[in-house]
Amino acid sequence: ITNQKEISINYYRKDRSLSEKRIQPISLMFSEYYFYLIAYYPDQYDEPRYFRLDRITGIVEHRKRFDVNLVPGFDEGELRKRSQFMFYGKLRQIRFWYTGPSVQAILDKLPTAKIIERKREKYLLEAEVYGDGIKMFLLSQGIWVKVVAPEEFVKEMGETARKIADMYSDQVL
């Protein structure tokens, strides 16, 4: 990281398959009980990638250097605020209604969230987030959350909710 050199790593993915990745490491971070190497693929600075250190089995340091200043506006603190469960992905702005018992708990978990509108005990929140970890978090809130933007995320959440309902529709009551 300090020398700003590209490296190749042997990495076990979530599905336990082994892959080799050539990356530009820029930071180390601790989150969700693990240490992560934050990196970008060469010349692809639109979304940071997260690699759990305990899944890296080999490292080769290359001679090729990279300029960390080419990473537009990278800030580890800002990245941490926008990532849930260390799932990588593009930065996006989401909006959702929250009707649960503690809007403060949501604001604590999503540091970029802002209350845009309030109707009695119903809150419209907007947050800037990276990746799909937000989906896991919002689904954990059950019927207290309804996503309203962006449209593709609304469809994705609805599709997931239907699949969950289908899993239970076969149950004998």
mmCIF file of N, CA, C and O in Angstrom, residues 85-140:
data_model
loop_
_atom_site.group_PDB
_atom_site.id
_atom_site.type_symbol
_atom_site.label_atom_id
_atom_site.label_comp_id
_atom_site.label_asym_id
_atom_site.label_seq_id
_atom_site.Cartn_x
_atom_site.Cartn_y
_atom_site.Cartn_z
ATOM 1 N N PHE A 85 -21.976 -4.491 5.656
ATOM 2 C CA PHE A 85 -21.553 -5.892 5.588
ATOM 3 C C PHE A 85 -20.457 -6.127 4.554
ATOM 4 O O PHE A 85 -20.317 -7.216 4.025
ATOM 5 N N MET A 86 -19.708 -5.101 4.218
ATOM 6 C CA MET A 86 -18.558 -5.195 3.313
ATOM 7 C C MET A 86 -18.900 -5.860 1.974
ATOM 8 O O MET A 86 -18.154 -6.665 1.455
ATOM 9 N N PHE A 87 -20.045 -5.520 1.423
ATOM 10 C CA PHE A 87 -20.402 -5.941 0.074
ATOM 11 C C PHE A 87 -19.998 -4.813 -0.866
ATOM 12 O O PHE A 87 -20.381 -3.670 -0.666
ATOM 13 N N TYR A 88 -19.221 -5.163 -1.888
ATOM 14 C CA TYR A 88 -18.778 -4.124 -2.816
ATOM 15 C C TYR A 88 -19.853 -3.843 -3.857
ATOM 16 O O TYR A 88 -20.806 -4.593 -4.012
ATOM 17 N N GLY A 89 -19.682 -2.764 -4.570
ATOM 18 C CA GLY A 89 -20.594 -2.385 -5.645
ATOM 19 C C GLY A 89 -20.509 -0.900 -5.895
ATOM 20 O O GLY A 89 -19.773 -0.171 -5.235
ATOM 21 N N LYS A 90 -21.270 -0.478 -6.852
ATOM 22 C CA LYS A 90 -21.269 0.932 -7.234
ATOM 23 C C LYS A 90 -21.959 1.783 -6.164
ATOM 24 O O LYS A 90 -22.819 1.313 -5.428
ATOM 25 N N LEU A 91 -21.581 3.038 -6.125
ATOM 26 C CA LEU A 91 -22.205 3.998 -5.225
ATOM 27 C C LEU A 91 -23.576 4.360 -5.782
ATOM 28 O O LEU A 91 -23.720 4.603 -6.982
ATOM 29 N N ARG A 92 -24.584 4.338 -4.930
ATOM 30 C CA ARG A 92 -25.932 4.730 -5.367
ATOM 31 C C ARG A 92 -26.675 5.408 -4.234
ATOM 32 O O ARG A 92 -26.357 5.229 -3.062
ATOM 33 N N GLN A 93 -27.664 6.176 -4.618
ATOM 34 C CA GLN A 93 -28.498 6.875 -3.660
ATOM 35 C C GLN A 93 -29.829 6.142 -3.584
ATOM 36 O O GLN A 93 -30.446 5.860 -4.608
ATOM 37 N N ILE A 94 -30.248 5.817 -2.368
ATOM 38 C CA ILE A 94 -31.506 5.106 -2.181
ATOM 39 C C ILE A 94 -32.442 5.940 -1.313
ATOM 40 O O ILE A 94 -31.999 6.805 -0.545
ATOM 41 N N ARG A 95 -33.736 5.653 -1.463
ATOM 42 C CA ARG A 95 -34.763 6.268 -0.612
ATOM 43 C C ARG A 95 -35.688 5.173 -0.120
ATOM 44 O O ARG A 95 -36.027 4.260 -0.875
ATOM 45 N N PHE A 96 -36.081 5.282 1.143
ATOM 46 C CA PHE A 96 -37.001 4.294 1.687
ATOM 47 C C PHE A 96 -37.801 4.903 2.836
ATOM 48 O O PHE A 96 -37.359 5.837 3.502
ATOM 49 N N TRP A 97 -39.005 4.343 3.018
ATOM 50 C CA TRP A 97 -39.842 4.709 4.144
ATOM 51 C C TRP A 97 -39.536 3.763 5.300
ATOM 52 O O TRP A 97 -39.371 2.565 5.088
ATOM 53 N N TYR A 98 -39.476 4.304 6.496
ATOM 54 C CA TYR A 98 -39.247 3.498 7.683
ATOM 55 C C TYR A 98 -40.374 3.761 8.676
ATOM 56 O O TYR A 98 -40.684 4.920 8.976
ATOM 57 N N THR A 99 -40.991 2.686 9.185
ATOM 58 C CA THR A 99 -42.108 2.821 10.125
ATOM 59 C C THR A 99 -41.856 2.074 11.434
ATOM 60 O O THR A 99 -42.785 1.855 12.203
ATOM 61 N N GLY A 100 -40.618 1.665 11.676
ATOM 62 C CA GLY A 100 -40.294 0.871 12.857
ATOM 63 C C GLY A 100 -40.202 1.679 14.127
ATOM 64 O O GLY A 100 -40.458 2.887 14.152
ATOM 65 N N PRO A 101 -39.791 1.004 15.195
ATOM 66 C CA PRO A 101 -39.804 1.628 16.525
ATOM 67 C C PRO A 101 -38.693 2.642 16.777
ATOM 68 O O PRO A 101 -38.821 3.463 17.676
ATOM 69 N N SER A 102 -37.578 2.604 15.988
ATOM 70 C CA SER A 102 -36.481 3.520 16.283
ATOM 71 C C SER A 102 -35.788 4.000 15.008
ATOM 72 O O SER A 102 -34.886 3.337 14.489
ATOM 73 N N VAL A 103 -36.188 5.158 14.537
ATOM 74 C CA VAL A 103 -35.520 5.716 13.363
ATOM 75 C C VAL A 103 -34.069 6.043 13.696
ATOM 76 O O VAL A 103 -33.192 5.984 12.827
ATOM 77 N N GLN A 104 -33.788 6.315 14.959
ATOM 78 C CA GLN A 104 -32.415 6.622 15.362
ATOM 79 C C GLN A 104 -31.494 5.418 15.138
ATOM 80 O O GLN A 104 -30.340 5.583 14.743
ATOM 81 N N ALA A 105 -32.003 4.211 15.353
ATOM 82 C CA ALA A 105 -31.200 3.004 15.105
ATOM 83 C C ALA A 105 -30.828 2.904 13.625
ATOM 84 O O ALA A 105 -29.709 2.500 13.287
ATOM 85 N N ILE A 106 -31.719 3.297 12.751
ATOM 86 C CA ILE A 106 -31.438 3.283 11.310
ATOM 87 C C ILE A 106 -30.394 4.351 10.983
ATOM 88 O O ILE A 106 -29.451 4.101 10.236
ATOM 89 N N LEU A 107 -30.555 5.522 11.541
ATOM 90 C CA LEU A 107 -29.589 6.606 11.316
ATOM 91 C C LEU A 107 -28.206 6.230 11.854
ATOM 92 O O LEU A 107 -27.190 6.589 11.250
ATOM 93 N N ASP A 108 -28.165 5.497 12.940
ATOM 94 C CA ASP A 108 -26.883 5.046 13.492
ATOM 95 C C ASP A 108 -26.220 4.030 12.574
ATOM 96 O O ASP A 108 -25.007 4.036 12.405
ATOM 97 N N LYS A 109 -26.998 3.134 11.993
ATOM 98 C CA LYS A 109 -26.442 2.086 11.125
ATOM 99 C C LYS A 109 -26.055 2.644 9.755
ATOM 100 O O LYS A 109 -25.111 2.159 9.131
ATOM 101 N N LEU A 110 -26.764 3.652 9.285
ATOM 102 C CA LEU A 110 -26.505 4.263 7.975
ATOM 103 C C LEU A 110 -26.090 5.720 8.178
ATOM 104 O O LEU A 110 -26.927 6.628 8.104
ATOM 105 N N PRO A 111 -24.805 5.967 8.427
ATOM 106 C CA PRO A 111 -24.361 7.330 8.746
ATOM 107 C C PRO A 111 -24.640 8.374 7.662
ATOM 108 O O PRO A 111 -24.695 9.558 7.961
ATOM 109 N N THR A 112 -24.849 7.948 6.411
ATOM 110 C CA THR A 112 -25.139 8.934 5.358
ATOM 111 C C THR A 112 -26.634 9.208 5.234
ATOM 112 O O THR A 112 -27.037 10.049 4.443
ATOM 113 N N ALA A 113 -27.458 8.495 5.999
ATOM 114 C CA ALA A 113 -28.913 8.656 5.899
ATOM 115 C C ALA A 113 -29.366 9.990 6.474
ATOM 116 O O ALA A 113 -28.836 10.469 7.472
ATOM 117 N N LYS A 114 -30.365 10.549 5.791
ATOM 118 C CA LYS A 114 -30.989 11.789 6.247
ATOM 119 C C LYS A 114 -32.495 11.610 6.184
ATOM 120 O O LYS A 114 -33.009 10.965 5.263
ATOM 121 N N ILE A 115 -33.185 12.190 7.147
ATOM 122 C CA ILE A 115 -34.643 12.186 7.102
ATOM 123 C C ILE A 115 -35.062 13.306 6.159
ATOM 124 O O ILE A 115 -34.719 14.473 6.373
ATOM 125 N N ILE A 116 -35.807 12.947 5.131
ATOM 126 C CA ILE A 116 -36.252 13.930 4.142
ATOM 127 C C ILE A 116 -37.675 14.395 4.437
ATOM 128 O O ILE A 116 -38.027 15.535 4.186
ATOM 129 N N GLU A 117 -38.455 13.477 4.963
ATOM 130 C CA GLU A 117 -39.864 13.785 5.223
ATOM 131 C C GLU A 117 -40.323 12.956 6.419
ATOM 132 O O GLU A 117 -39.836 11.845 6.640
ATOM 133 N N ARG A 118 -41.289 13.522 7.165
ATOM 134 C CA ARG A 118 -41.853 12.794 8.302
ATOM 135 C C ARG A 118 -43.365 12.963 8.286
ATOM 136 O O ARG A 118 -43.869 14.075 8.160
ATOM 137 N N LYS A 119 -44.062 11.828 8.384
ATOM 138 C CA LYS A 119 -45.524 11.832 8.495
ATOM 139 C C LYS A 119 -45.866 11.004 9.721
ATOM 140 O O LYS A 119 -45.818 9.782 9.677
ATOM 141 N N ARG A 120 -46.154 11.667 10.807
ATOM 142 C CA ARG A 120 -46.387 11.019 12.105
ATOM 143 C C ARG A 120 -45.198 10.138 12.451
ATOM 144 O O ARG A 120 -44.103 10.618 12.597
ATOM 145 N N GLU A 121 -45.376 8.850 12.532
ATOM 146 C CA GLU A 121 -44.265 7.942 12.879
ATOM 147 C C GLU A 121 -43.720 7.223 11.648
ATOM 148 O O GLU A 121 -43.187 6.122 11.751
ATOM 149 N N LYS A 122 -43.820 7.858 10.502
ATOM 150 C CA LYS A 122 -43.328 7.300 9.247
ATOM 151 C C LYS A 122 -42.274 8.270 8.705
ATOM 152 O O LYS A 122 -42.523 9.461 8.602
ATOM 153 N N TYR A 123 -41.094 7.720 8.380
ATOM 154 C CA TYR A 123 -39.968 8.560 7.965
ATOM 155 C C TYR A 123 -39.506 8.177 6.567
ATOM 156 O O TYR A 123 -39.283 7.001 6.292
ATOM 157 N N LEU A 124 -39.313 9.184 5.715
ATOM 158 C CA LEU A 124 -38.695 8.964 4.408
ATOM 159 C C LEU A 124 -37.220 9.305 4.565
ATOM 160 O O LEU A 124 -36.859 10.429 4.923
ATOM 161 N N LEU A 125 -36.380 8.315 4.324
ATOM 162 C CA LEU A 125 -34.940 8.499 4.469
ATOM 163 C C LEU A 125 -34.253 8.363 3.127
ATOM 164 O O LEU A 125 -34.718 7.647 2.243
ATOM 165 N N GLU A 126 -33.122 9.058 3.007
ATOM 166 C CA GLU A 126 -32.291 8.972 1.815
ATOM 167 C C GLU A 126 -30.874 8.690 2.296
ATOM 168 O O GLU A 126 -30.418 9.254 3.281
ATOM 169 N N ALA A 127 -30.192 7.779 1.588
ATOM 170 C CA ALA A 127 -28.818 7.429 1.971
ATOM 171 C C ALA A 127 -28.001 7.121 0.731
ATOM 172 O O ALA A 127 -28.528 6.650 -0.277
ATOM 173 N N GLU A 128 -26.713 7.389 0.832
ATOM 174 C CA GLU A 128 -25.765 7.057 -0.223
ATOM 175 C C GLU A 128 -24.999 5.820 0.245
ATOM 176 O O GLU A 128 -24.413 5.832 1.324
ATOM 177 N N VAL A 129 -25.030 4.752 -0.573
ATOM 178 C CA VAL A 129 -24.440 3.475 -0.153
ATOM 179 C C VAL A 129 -23.687 2.813 -1.302
ATOM 180 O O VAL A 129 -23.981 3.039 -2.469
ATOM 181 N N TYR A 130 -22.714 1.979 -0.928
ATOM 182 C CA TYR A 130 -22.006 1.134 -1.882
ATOM 183 C C TYR A 130 -22.581 -0.270 -1.816
ATOM 184 O O TYR A 130 -22.859 -0.780 -0.728
ATOM 185 N N GLY A 131 -22.730 -0.902 -2.960
ATOM 186 C CA GLY A 131 -22.976 -2.331 -3.037
ATOM 187 C C GLY A 131 -24.319 -2.818 -2.569
ATOM 188 O O GLY A 131 -25.274 -2.059 -2.408
ATOM 189 N N ASP A 132 -24.372 -4.147 -2.340
ATOM 190 C CA ASP A 132 -25.622 -4.828 -2.014
ATOM 191 C C ASP A 132 -25.799 -5.153 -0.543
ATOM 192 O O ASP A 132 -26.790 -5.767 -0.164
ATOM 193 N N GLY A 133 -24.864 -4.763 0.296
ATOM 194 C CA GLY A 133 -25.033 -4.990 1.728
ATOM 195 C C GLY A 133 -26.256 -4.266 2.266
ATOM 196 O O GLY A 133 -26.899 -4.732 3.209
ATOM 197 N N ILE A 134 -26.618 -3.164 1.631
ATOM 198 C CA ILE A 134 -27.792 -2.407 2.060
ATOM 199 C C ILE A 134 -29.058 -3.230 1.903
ATOM 200 O O ILE A 134 -29.979 -3.144 2.714
ATOM 201 N N LYS A 135 -29.098 -4.063 0.871
ATOM 202 C CA LYS A 135 -30.269 -4.924 0.658
ATOM 203 C C LYS A 135 -30.441 -5.870 1.844
ATOM 204 O O LYS A 135 -31.543 -6.026 2.372
ATOM 205 N N MET A 136 -29.347 -6.485 2.280
ATOM 206 C CA MET A 136 -29.405 -7.395 3.422
ATOM 207 C C MET A 136 -29.877 -6.648 4.668
ATOM 208 O O MET A 136 -30.720 -7.148 5.417
ATOM 209 N N PHE A 137 -29.346 -5.456 4.867
ATOM 210 C CA PHE A 137 -29.745 -4.690 6.049
ATOM 211 C C PHE A 137 -31.221 -4.312 5.994
ATOM 212 O O PHE A 137 -31.955 -4.498 6.966
ATOM 213 N N LEU A 138 -31.684 -3.783 4.868
ATOM 214 C CA LEU A 138 -33.083 -3.359 4.773
ATOM 215 C C LEU A 138 -34.033 -4.544 4.890
ATOM 216 O O LEU A 138 -35.091 -4.436 5.529
ATOM 217 N N LEU A 139 -33.673 -5.678 4.308
ATOM 218 C CA LEU A 139 -34.524 -6.865 4.442
ATOM 219 C C LEU A 139 -34.611 -7.316 5.895
ATOM 220 O O LEU A 139 -35.639 -7.838 6.330
ATOM 221 N N SER A 140 -33.560 -7.078 6.669
ATOM 222 C CA SER A 140 -33.586 -7.467 8.084
ATOM 223 C C SER A 140 -34.587 -6.627 8.878
ATOM 224 O O SER A 140 -34.961 -7.006 9.984
#
